[in-house]
Coordinates of C-alpha atoms in Angstrom, one line a residue:
Chain A
X17 CA 0.0 0.0 0.0
X18 CA 1.4 3.4 -1.0
X19 CA 1.8 6.0 1.6
X20 CA 1.8 9.8 1.7
X21 CA 2.9 11.9 4.7
X22 CA 2.3 15.5 5.7
X23 CA 3.5 17.4 8.8
X24 CA 2.6 21.0 9.7
X25 CA 2.4 23.4 12.7
X26 CA -0.9 24.9 13.7
X27 CA -1.1 28.0 15.9
X28 CA -3.7 27.9 18.6
X29 CA -6.0 30.8 19.3
X30 CA -8.7 31.5 21.8
X31 CA -11.3 29.1 20.5
X32 CA -11.5 25.3 20.6
X33 CA -9.8 23.6 17.7
X34 CA -12.0 21.8 15.1
X35 CA -10.8 19.3 12.6
X36 CA -12.5 18.2 9.4
X37 CA -11.0 15.5 7.1
X38 CA -12.5 15.3 3.6
X39 CA -11.8 12.4 1.3
X40 CA -12.2 13.9 -2.2
X41 CA -12.6 12.7 -5.8
X42 CA -15.6 10.6 -4.7
X43 CA -13.4 8.0 -3.2
X44 CA -14.0 6.0 -0.1
X45 CA -11.8 6.5 3.0
X46 CA -11.7 6.0 6.7
X47 CA -9.7 8.2 9.1
X48 CA -8.5 7.7 12.6
X49 CA -7.5 10.8 14.7
X50 CA -5.3 10.6 17.7
X51 CA -4.3 13.4 20.1
X52 CA -0.9 12.4 21.0
X53 CA -1.6 8.6 21.6
X54 CA -5.2 8.8 22.6
X55 CA -7.8 8.1 20.0
X56 CA -10.2 10.9 19.5
X57 CA -12.4 9.7 16.6
X58 CA -12.6 7.4 13.7
X59 CA -14.6 7.1 10.5
X60 CA -15.8 10.3 8.8
X61 CA -14.3 13.3 10.5
X62 CA -16.3 16.5 10.4
X63 CA -15.9 19.4 12.8
X64 CA -14.3 17.2 15.4
X65 CA -13.6 19.3 18.5
X66 CA -10.1 18.5 19.6
X67 CA -10.2 20.5 22.8
X68 CA -9.7 23.9 24.2
X69 CA -6.5 25.7 23.5
X70 CA -5.1 25.4 27.0
X71 CA -5.3 21.6 26.9
X72 CA -3.9 21.3 23.4
X73 CA -0.7 23.3 23.7
X74 CA 2.3 21.3 22.6
X75 CA 0.3 18.3 21.6
X76 CA 0.3 16.5 18.3
X77 CA -2.8 15.7 16.2
X78 CA -2.1 12.5 14.3
X79 CA -4.5 11.7 11.4
X80 CA -4.3 8.5 9.4
X81 CA -6.6 7.8 6.5
X82 CA -6.9 4.7 4.4
X83 CA -8.4 5.8 1.1
X84 CA -9.6 3.2 -1.5
X85 CA -10.1 3.9 -5.2
X86 CA -13.7 2.9 -5.7
X87 CA -14.3 4.9 -8.9
X88 CA -13.8 3.7 -12.4
X89 CA -13.2 7.2 -13.7
X90 CA -10.1 8.1 -11.8
X91 CA -7.2 6.6 -9.7
X92 CA -6.5 10.0 -8.0
X93 CA -7.0 10.3 -4.3
X94 CA -7.1 13.4 -2.2
X95 CA -7.4 14.1 1.5
X96 CA -8.1 17.6 2.7
X97 CA -7.5 18.6 6.4
X98 CA -9.2 21.7 7.7
X99 CA -8.2 23.1 11.1
X100 CA -10.4 25.9 12.5
X101 CA -10.6 27.8 15.8
X102 CA -6.9 28.6 16.0
X103 CA -5.1 31.8 15.1
X104 CA -6.5 31.3 11.6
X105 CA -8.4 28.6 9.8
X106 CA -6.0 26.5 7.7
X107 CA -6.4 23.9 5.0
X108 CA -3.8 21.2 4.1
X109 CA -4.1 18.9 1.2
X110 CA -2.4 15.6 0.6
X111 CA -2.8 13.8 -2.8
X112 CA -1.8 10.5 -4.4
X113 CA -2.4 8.2 -7.3
X114 CA -2.9 4.5 -7.1
X115 CA -1.8 2.2 -9.9
X116 CA -4.9 -0.1 -10.2
X117 CA -8.6 0.2 -9.7
X118 CA -9.5 -0.8 -6.2
X119 CA -6.0 -0.1 -4.7
X120 CA -5.7 1.8 -1.4
X121 CA -3.3 4.3 0.0
X122 CA -2.4 5.3 3.5
X123 CA -2.3 9.1 4.2
X124 CA -0.5 10.3 7.4
X125 CA -0.8 13.8 8.7
X126 CA 0.7 15.3 11.9
X127 CA -0.2 18.7 13.1
X128 CA 1.9 20.2 15.9
X129 CA -0.3 22.5 18.0
X130 CA 1.6 25.6 19.0
X131 CA 0.6 27.9 21.9
Chain B
X22 CA -14.9 -13.5 -31.3
X23 CA -18.3 -14.5 -32.4
X24 CA -19.3 -17.7 -34.1
X25 CA -22.8 -17.6 -35.6
X26 CA -24.9 -20.2 -37.2
X27 CA -27.8 -18.7 -39.1
X28 CA -30.6 -20.9 -40.3
X29 CA -32.6 -19.3 -43.1
X30 CA -36.2 -20.0 -44.2
X31 CA -35.0 -21.9 -47.3
X32 CA -33.3 -24.3 -45.0
X33 CA -29.9 -23.3 -46.1
X34 CA -27.4 -23.4 -43.2
X35 CA -24.8 -20.7 -43.5
X36 CA -21.9 -20.8 -41.1
X37 CA -20.1 -17.6 -40.8
X38 CA -17.1 -16.7 -38.7
X39 CA -17.1 -13.1 -37.9
X40 CA -14.1 -11.3 -36.5
X41 CA -15.5 -9.9 -33.3
X42 CA -15.2 -6.4 -32.2
X43 CA -14.0 -7.6 -28.8
X44 CA -10.8 -9.0 -30.2
X45 CA -8.8 -5.9 -30.9
X46 CA -7.3 -5.2 -34.3
X47 CA -4.4 -2.9 -34.6
X48 CA -5.2 0.8 -35.3
X49 CA -2.8 0.8 -38.2
X50 CA -4.8 -1.8 -40.0
X51 CA -6.0 -0.4 -43.3
X52 CA -9.6 0.7 -43.1
X53 CA -12.2 -1.6 -44.5
X54 CA -14.8 0.7 -46.2
X55 CA -17.9 -1.2 -45.0
X56 CA -20.9 0.5 -43.6
X57 CA -20.7 1.0 -39.9
X58 CA -21.8 -2.0 -38.0
X59 CA -23.2 -1.2 -34.5
X60 CA -24.8 -2.9 -31.7
X61 CA -28.4 -1.5 -31.9
X62 CA -29.1 -1.0 -28.2
X63 CA -25.8 0.1 -26.8
X64 CA -24.1 3.5 -26.9
X65 CA -20.5 2.8 -27.8
X66 CA -18.1 3.3 -25.0
X67 CA -15.6 4.9 -27.4
X68 CA -17.7 6.5 -30.2
X69 CA -14.6 7.6 -32.2
X70 CA -13.3 4.1 -32.3
X71 CA -16.7 2.7 -33.3
X72 CA -17.2 5.3 -36.1
X73 CA -13.8 4.4 -37.5
X74 CA -14.4 0.7 -37.1
X75 CA -11.2 0.3 -35.1
X76 CA -10.5 -1.6 -31.8
X77 CA -7.0 -0.4 -30.8
X78 CA -5.0 -2.6 -28.4
X79 CA -3.1 0.3 -27.0
X80 CA -5.3 3.2 -25.9
X81 CA -3.6 6.2 -24.3
X82 CA -5.7 7.4 -21.3
X83 CA -4.1 10.6 -20.2
X84 CA -4.9 11.5 -16.6
X85 CA -3.8 15.1 -16.8
X86 CA -3.5 17.8 -19.5
X87 CA 0.2 17.3 -19.6
X88 CA -0.2 13.6 -20.4
X89 CA -2.6 14.5 -23.2
X90 CA -0.2 16.9 -24.9
X91 CA 2.6 14.4 -24.5
X92 CA 0.4 11.8 -26.3
X93 CA -0.4 14.2 -29.1
X94 CA 3.2 15.5 -29.5
X95 CA 4.7 12.0 -29.4
X96 CA 2.4 10.8 -32.2
X97 CA 3.3 13.6 -34.6
X98 CA 6.0 13.2 -37.1
X99 CA 8.5 16.0 -36.5
X100 CA 8.6 18.8 -39.1
X101 CA 5.5 17.6 -41.0
X102 CA 1.8 18.6 -41.1
X103 CA 0.8 15.0 -41.4
X104 CA -2.0 13.7 -39.2
X105 CA -0.7 10.7 -37.2
X106 CA -2.1 7.4 -38.2
X107 CA -1.8 5.5 -34.9
X108 CA -3.6 7.7 -32.5
X109 CA -6.0 6.2 -29.9
X110 CA -6.9 8.4 -27.0
X111 CA -9.7 8.3 -24.5
X112 CA -10.1 10.6 -21.6
X113 CA -12.5 12.3 -19.2
X114 CA -11.5 16.0 -18.8
X115 CA -13.4 16.3 -15.5
X116 CA -11.0 13.8 -13.9
X117 CA -7.9 15.6 -15.1
X118 CA -8.2 17.6 -12.0
X119 CA -8.7 16.8 -8.3
X120 CA -12.1 17.5 -6.8
X121 CA -11.3 17.8 -3.1
X122 CA -14.8 18.4 -2.0
X123 CA -16.5 15.7 -4.0
X124 CA -17.2 13.0 -1.3
X125 CA -18.2 9.4 -1.8
X126 CA -21.7 10.2 -0.6
X127 CA -22.1 12.9 -3.2
X128 CA -21.5 10.3 -5.8
X129 CA -25.1 9.2 -5.1
X130 CA -26.7 12.6 -4.8
X131 CA -25.6 14.2 -8.1
X132 CA -28.0 15.9 -10.4
X133 CA -28.1 15.3 -14.2
X134 CA -25.7 18.2 -14.9
X135 CA -23.2 16.9 -12.4
X136 CA -23.6 13.4 -13.8
X137 CA -23.0 14.8 -17.3
X138 CA -19.8 16.7 -16.5
X139 CA -18.4 13.8 -14.4
X140 CA -19.1 11.2 -17.1
X141 CA -18.3 13.3 -20.1
X142 CA -15.5 11.5 -22.1
X143 CA -13.7 12.2 -25.3
X144 CA -12.3 9.6 -27.7
X145 CA -9.9 10.4 -30.5
X146 CA -8.6 7.9 -33.1
X147 CA -6.9 7.9 -36.4
X148 CA -6.6 5.1 -39.0
X149 CA -5.0 4.7 -42.3
X150 CA -7.4 4.9 -45.3
X151 CA -7.1 2.3 -48.0
X152 CA -6.8 3.3 -51.7
X153 CA -10.2 3.9 -53.4
X154 CA -11.4 3.0 -56.8
X155 CA -12.0 6.6 -57.7
X156 CA -8.5 7.6 -56.7
X157 CA -6.2 4.5 -56.5
X158 CA -3.2 6.5 -55.5
X159 CA -4.8 8.2 -52.6
X160 CA -3.5 7.3 -49.2
X161 CA -4.5 9.2 -46.2
X162 CA -5.7 9.3 -42.6
X163 CA -9.1 9.2 -41.1
X164 CA -9.5 11.1 -37.9
X165 CA -12.4 10.3 -35.6
X166 CA -13.6 12.4 -32.6
X167 CA -16.2 11.2 -30.3
X168 CA -17.9 12.3 -27.1
X169 CA -20.1 10.4 -24.6
X170 CA -21.9 11.3 -21.4
X171 CA -24.5 10.1 -19.0
X172 CA -27.4 12.3 -17.9
X173 CA -28.8 9.8 -15.4
X174 CA -27.2 6.7 -14.1
X175 CA -29.8 5.1 -11.9
X176 CA -29.9 4.5 -8.2
X177 CA -27.8 1.9 -6.4
X178 CA -29.8 -0.9 -4.9
X179 CA -30.1 -0.9 -1.2
X180 CA -31.1 -4.4 -0.5
X181 CA -32.1 -5.0 3.0
X182 CA -31.4 -8.4 4.3
X183 CA -31.0 -9.5 7.9
X184 CA -31.5 -6.0 9.0
X185 CA -28.7 -4.5 6.9
X186 CA -28.7 -3.2 3.4
X187 CA -26.3 -5.1 1.2
X188 CA -24.9 -1.9 -0.1
X189 CA -24.5 -0.4 3.4
X190 CA -23.1 -3.7 4.6
X191 CA -20.4 -3.6 1.9
X192 CA -19.7 0.0 2.8
X193 CA -19.3 -1.0 6.5
X194 CA -17.3 -4.0 5.5
X195 CA -14.9 -1.8 3.6
X196 CA -14.8 0.7 6.5
X197 CA -14.1 -2.1 9.0
X198 CA -11.3 -3.4 6.8
X199 CA -9.8 0.1 6.5
X200 CA -10.0 0.5 10.3
X201 CA -8.0 -2.8 10.7
X202 CA -5.3 -1.4 8.3
X203 CA -5.2 1.8 10.4
X204 CA -5.0 0.0 13.7
X205 CA -2.3 -2.3 12.4
X206 CA -0.4 0.7 11.2
X207 CA -1.0 2.6 14.5
X208 CA 0.1 -0.4 16.5
X209 CA 3.4 -0.6 14.6
X210 CA 3.9 3.1 15.0
X211 CA 3.0 3.1 18.7
X212 CA 5.4 0.2 19.4
X213 CA 8.2 2.1 17.6
X214 CA 7.4 5.3 19.5
X215 CA 7.2 3.4 22.8
X216 CA 10.6 1.9 22.2
X217 CA 11.9 5.4 21.5
X218 CA 10.4 6.6 24.8
X219 CA 11.8 3.7 26.8
X220 CA 15.2 4.5 25.3
X221 CA 14.7 8.1 26.2
X222 CA 13.8 7.3 29.8
X223 CA 16.8 5.0 30.1
X224 CA 19.0 7.7 28.8
X225 CA 17.8 10.0 31.6
X226 CA 18.9 7.6 34.3
X227 CA 22.6 8.4 34.5
X228 CA 22.2 12.2 34.2
X229 CA 19.5 12.0 37.0
X230 CA 21.8 10.0 39.2
X231 CA 24.7 12.4 38.5
X232 CA 22.6 15.5 39.3
X233 CA 21.3 14.0 42.5
X234 CA 24.8 13.0 43.6
X235 CA 26.1 16.5 42.8
X236 CA 23.2 18.1 44.6
X237 CA 23.8 15.9 47.7
X238 CA 27.5 16.8 47.6
X239 CA 26.6 20.5 47.5
X240 CA 24.1 20.0 50.3
X241 CA 26.8 18.3 52.4
X242 CA 29.2 21.2 51.7
X243 CA 26.6 23.7 52.7
X244 CA 25.8 21.8 55.9
X245 CA 29.5 21.4 56.9
X246 CA 30.5 25.0 56.1
X247 CA 30.6 27.7 58.7
X248 CA 29.9 30.3 56.1
X249 CA 28.4 29.5 52.7
X250 CA 29.6 31.5 49.8
X251 CA 27.5 32.9 47.0
X252 CA 29.0 30.5 44.5
X253 CA 27.8 27.4 46.4
X254 CA 24.3 28.7 46.7
X255 CA 24.3 29.5 43.0
X256 CA 25.6 26.0 42.2
X257 CA 22.9 24.5 44.3
X258 CA 20.2 26.6 42.6
X259 CA 21.6 25.6 39.1
X260 CA 21.7 21.9 40.0
X261 CA 18.2 22.0 41.5
X262 CA 16.8 23.7 38.3
X263 CA 18.5 21.1 36.1
X264 CA 17.2 18.3 38.3
X265 CA 13.7 19.7 38.2
X266 CA 13.7 20.0 34.4
X267 CA 15.0 16.5 34.0
X268 CA 12.5 15.1 36.4
X269 CA 9.7 17.0 34.6
X270 CA 11.0 15.5 31.3
X271 CA 11.1 12.0 32.9
X272 CA 7.6 12.5 34.3
X273 CA 6.3 13.6 31.0
X274 CA 8.0 10.7 29.2
X275 CA 6.6 8.3 31.8
X276 CA 3.1 9.7 31.2
X277 CA 3.6 9.4 27.5
X278 CA 4.8 5.8 27.9
X279 CA 1.7 5.1 30.0
X280 CA -0.6 6.7 27.4
X281 CA 1.1 4.6 24.6
X282 CA 0.7 1.5 26.6
X283 CA -3.0 2.2 27.2
X284 CA -3.5 2.9 23.5
X285 CA -1.5 -0.2 22.6
X286 CA -3.5 -2.4 24.9
X287 CA -6.8 -1.0 23.3
X288 CA -5.5 -1.7 19.8
X289 CA -4.3 -5.2 20.7
X290 CA -7.7 -6.0 22.2
X291 CA -9.5 -4.6 19.2
X292 CA -7.3 -6.4 16.6
X293 CA -7.7 -9.7 18.5
X294 CA -11.5 -9.1 18.5
X295 CA -11.3 -8.6 14.8
X296 CA -9.5 -11.9 14.3
X297 CA -6.1 -10.4 13.7
X298 CA -2.9 -11.3 15.5
X299 CA -1.2 -8.2 17.1
X300 CA 2.0 -10.2 17.5
X301 CA 2.2 -10.7 13.8
X302 CA 1.7 -7.2 12.6
X303 CA 3.0 -7.7 9.1
X304 CA 0.7 -10.6 8.6
X305 CA -2.2 -8.8 10.2
X306 CA -1.7 -5.7 8.0
X307 CA -1.4 -7.9 4.9
X308 CA -4.7 -9.7 5.8
X309 CA -6.4 -6.4 6.5
X310 CA -5.2 -4.9 3.2
X311 CA -6.4 -8.0 1.4
X312 CA -9.8 -7.6 3.1
X313 CA -9.9 -3.9 1.9
X314 CA -9.3 -5.1 -1.6
X315 CA -12.0 -7.7 -1.4
X316 CA -14.5 -5.3 0.1
X317 CA -13.7 -2.6 -2.4
X318 CA -14.3 -5.1 -5.3
X319 CA -17.6 -6.2 -3.8
X320 CA -18.7 -2.6 -3.3
X321 CA -17.8 -1.7 -6.9
X322 CA -19.7 -4.7 -8.2
X323 CA -22.8 -3.9 -6.1
X324 CA -22.6 -0.3 -7.2
X325 CA -23.3 -1.5 -10.8
X326 CA -26.7 -3.0 -9.8
X327 CA -28.9 0.0 -10.4
X328 CA -32.5 0.7 -10.8
X329 CA -34.4 3.7 -12.1
X330 CA -33.5 5.8 -15.1
X331 CA -30.4 5.8 -17.2
X332 CA -29.9 8.2 -20.0
X333 CA -26.8 8.2 -22.2
X334 CA -25.7 10.3 -25.1
X335 CA -22.9 9.9 -27.6
X336 CA -21.8 11.5 -30.8
X337 CA -18.9 11.2 -33.2
X338 CA -17.5 12.6 -36.4
X339 CA -14.8 11.6 -38.9
X340 CA -12.7 13.6 -41.2
X341 CA -10.5 12.2 -44.0
X342 CA -7.1 13.7 -44.7
X343 CA -5.8 12.9 -48.1
X344 CA -2.1 12.0 -48.0
X345 CA -2.3 12.6 -44.3
X346 CA -2.1 16.4 -44.8
X347 CA -3.7 18.2 -41.9
X348 CA -4.6 21.1 -44.2
X349 CA -6.8 19.0 -46.5
X350 CA -9.6 17.5 -44.6
X351 CA -13.0 16.2 -45.7
X352 CA -15.9 15.5 -43.4
X353 CA -17.0 11.9 -44.1
X354 CA -19.0 10.4 -41.3
X355 CA -21.1 11.5 -38.3
X356 CA -23.2 9.6 -35.8
X357 CA -25.3 10.3 -32.8
X358 CA -26.7 8.0 -30.2
X359 CA -29.3 8.4 -27.4
X360 CA -30.4 5.6 -25.2
X361 CA -32.8 5.8 -22.3
X362 CA -33.3 2.8 -19.9
X363 CA -35.6 2.2 -17.0
X364 CA -35.3 -0.6 -14.5
X365 CA -38.2 -0.6 -12.0
X366 CA -37.4 -1.2 -8.4
X367 CA -39.0 -3.9 -6.3
X368 CA -39.0 -4.7 -2.6
X369 CA -36.0 -6.7 -1.5
X370 CA -36.2 -9.6 0.9
X371 CA -35.6 -7.4 3.9
X372 CA -37.7 -4.5 2.7
X373 CA -35.2 -2.3 0.8
X374 CA -35.5 -1.3 -2.8
X375 CA -33.7 -3.5 -5.3
X376 CA -33.6 -3.6 -9.1
X377 CA -36.4 -5.7 -10.6
X378 CA -35.5 -8.4 -13.2
X379 CA -37.0 -6.2 -16.0
X380 CA -35.3 -3.5 -17.9
X381 CA -36.7 -1.4 -20.7
X382 CA -34.5 0.4 -23.2
X383 CA -35.3 3.0 -25.8
X384 CA -32.8 3.9 -28.5
X385 CA -32.4 6.6 -31.2
X386 CA -29.4 6.8 -33.4
X387 CA -28.5 8.8 -36.5
X388 CA -25.7 7.9 -38.9
X389 CA -24.5 9.6 -42.0
X390 CA -21.8 7.9 -44.1
X391 CA -20.3 10.0 -46.8
X392 CA -17.3 7.9 -47.6
X393 CA -16.7 7.4 -51.3
X394 CA -19.7 9.7 -51.9
X395 CA -22.1 7.1 -50.6
X396 CA -24.2 9.6 -48.8
X397 CA -25.9 6.9 -46.8
X398 CA -28.1 8.3 -44.1
X399 CA -30.4 6.6 -41.6
X400 CA -32.2 7.2 -38.4
X401 CA -33.0 4.2 -36.2
X402 CA -35.4 4.2 -33.3
X403 CA -36.2 1.2 -31.3
X404 CA -37.1 -0.4 -28.0
X405 CA -36.0 -3.4 -26.1
X406 CA -37.4 -5.2 -23.0
X407 CA -35.0 -7.5 -21.1
X408 CA -36.1 -10.0 -18.5
X409 CA -33.4 -11.4 -16.3
X410 CA -34.9 -14.8 -15.7
X411 CA -31.9 -16.0 -13.7
X412 CA -28.4 -14.6 -12.9
X413 CA -27.2 -16.4 -16.1
X414 CA -30.3 -16.2 -18.3
X415 CA -31.6 -13.2 -20.1
X416 CA -34.7 -13.2 -22.3
X417 CA -35.3 -10.1 -24.4
X418 CA -37.4 -8.8 -27.2
X419 CA -36.6 -5.9 -29.4
X420 CA -38.0 -3.8 -32.2
X421 CA -36.1 -1.4 -34.4
X422 CA -37.4 0.9 -37.1
X423 CA -34.8 2.0 -39.7
X424 CA -34.8 5.0 -41.9
X425 CA -37.7 6.5 -40.0
X426 CA -40.0 8.5 -42.3
X427 CA -38.0 7.6 -45.4
X428 CA -39.1 5.8 -48.6
X429 CA -37.0 2.8 -47.6
X430 CA -38.3 2.6 -44.1
X431 CA -37.9 -0.9 -42.8
X432 CA -38.2 -2.7 -39.5
X433 CA -36.7 -5.5 -37.5
X434 CA -37.9 -7.4 -34.5
X435 CA -36.4 -10.2 -32.6
X436 CA -36.6 -12.3 -29.5
X437 CA -33.3 -13.2 -28.0
X438 CA -32.3 -15.8 -25.3
X439 CA -28.9 -15.4 -23.8
X440 CA -27.3 -18.0 -21.6
X441 CA -24.2 -17.1 -19.8
X442 CA -22.0 -20.2 -19.9
X443 CA -19.2 -18.6 -17.9
X444 CA -17.8 -15.2 -17.5
X445 CA -17.4 -13.7 -21.0
X446 CA -19.0 -16.7 -22.7
X447 CA -22.6 -16.9 -23.7
X448 CA -24.9 -18.9 -25.9
X449 CA -27.3 -16.6 -27.9
X450 CA -30.4 -17.8 -29.7
X451 CA -32.5 -15.4 -31.8
X452 CA -35.7 -15.5 -33.6
X453 CA -37.5 -12.8 -35.5
X454 CA -37.6 -10.7 -38.7
X455 CA -34.6 -8.7 -40.0
X456 CA -34.6 -5.5 -42.0
X457 CA -35.8 -6.0 -45.5
X458 CA -32.5 -5.1 -47.1
X459 CA -30.5 -7.6 -45.1
X460 CA -30.7 -10.5 -47.5
X461 CA -31.7 -9.6 -51.0
X462 CA -34.1 -12.0 -52.7
X463 CA -34.5 -14.0 -49.6
X464 CA -36.6 -14.2 -46.5
X465 CA -35.8 -11.9 -43.7
X466 CA -36.5 -14.5 -41.0
X467 CA -33.9 -14.6 -38.2
X468 CA -33.4 -18.0 -36.6
X469 CA -29.9 -18.2 -35.2
X470 CA -27.9 -19.8 -32.5
X471 CA -24.6 -18.2 -31.7
X472 CA -21.7 -18.6 -29.3
X473 CA -20.4 -15.3 -28.0
X474 CA -17.0 -14.7 -26.6
X475 CA -16.2 -11.5 -24.8
X476 CA -19.7 -10.1 -25.0
X477 CA -20.8 -8.4 -21.9
X478 CA -17.3 -8.2 -20.5
X479 CA -16.2 -5.2 -18.6
X480 CA -15.8 -2.0 -20.6
X481 CA -12.6 -0.2 -20.5
X482 CA -12.8 2.6 -18.0
X483 CA -11.9 6.1 -19.0
X484 CA -8.7 6.8 -17.2

């Protein structure tokens, strides 16, 4: 299984941090979110509240997504991560292409939450 | 390949071996100037190839504009205006770009406009033209350009059985398998991170012992001294700060280790519950990935079982270039197809809607063939009803009206029984009446038994 990795910093603000993970191109994917080591959520991730800024400082949000190519029309896969509630809303995109119909890819993302 | 035995009313048995369209001929093959032979009730998946009568073995399917231009440029002869003779391209422009907000769920909620732009595909092909009687020295290239799109593509079946829809069940199955891959991956990562934390904690042991020893020594010096100098107090403060920092790091690492152990224990329990061996992570991951592949294949297959309306449009045109010169083109063929299908839904065993065993198809197609000044033009309209008697048996009846409204209007009707012997192999028996012009001076009765190879196989996806 092919893999793609992304790591970025996210500046905390005054509001709780929300995470949305969108699997694009009509493909099928499942995500698992961990805050440091603890699992926060799995499945479809939409506006997931990670916590208040005070409790998040210095922590890492780890998102892993397995995306499977279920469409005949394309072998392209995309995962979009939206972080909101911090100093500013930010979007990060990870993309990949699988070789054959039905192949899957593992997307890893780490967001370092900075106070 | 198709082997057909046709029994005619006069009792004459004619056995013909027909080179099938499913066995690909090279694009470079010299064009046979026969009228276009088409399956009446199917929009061609690649209209340009159909209009040119070619079945290329190597089709370029560019997935980005850059790939498209590379395909075009690489097929051109440098420094000439000649149209390439071995072009075979098929692509769907919508999928040249990523659609980050297009989710899996939206695949089933799209309107006709979204369906049209997502399924719009273009096919381009060229083939060498044979010499003609009117101009025996002429050699050239025929260029075909075709488009195809769906306006409606039906509704996926949501068969409810044992409390779960088959479709949803496959979706959940795929999700569960993906979760197992994620958990296997997480467990491997956690164990690696845990090892790093254990190493880090171990590395703190000596510095901690050293700092504590130094601090004890300073404390003894302070206790034994009559007067304590500034330097000693400063040294004690510095050592205390270093020890505090190191102890904080140790405490944090120990918490981190404990968190990882808790997470690890949860994953181990879950993986065991899912029938995977957490002590054989490589094997577990491989099994989970294989299950993802299996579930994805099942989901893709189930997705093809649709009910409701399907509407498909296609068009194509051909231009001949004498001597291959791009500046000297003549429009020689054009065609258009429209098919509309309806499969009623019925109640599944568990109450959900599923496709019934009946499908109704309507077709209209227009073809103009101006090759060699033939100027043949016809408009066909027709209808077909298909009854899926069993998974492997189809019974259908069809009616086709040719040259609608013209002086030479003629009709065809047939009843067809198809028996799927195995994947890609079918026995086909037909009975009916063919177009009047099919067999001059003879009856138009159709009574045939055929063996089809490659019919109904998967169509090449637009990639």
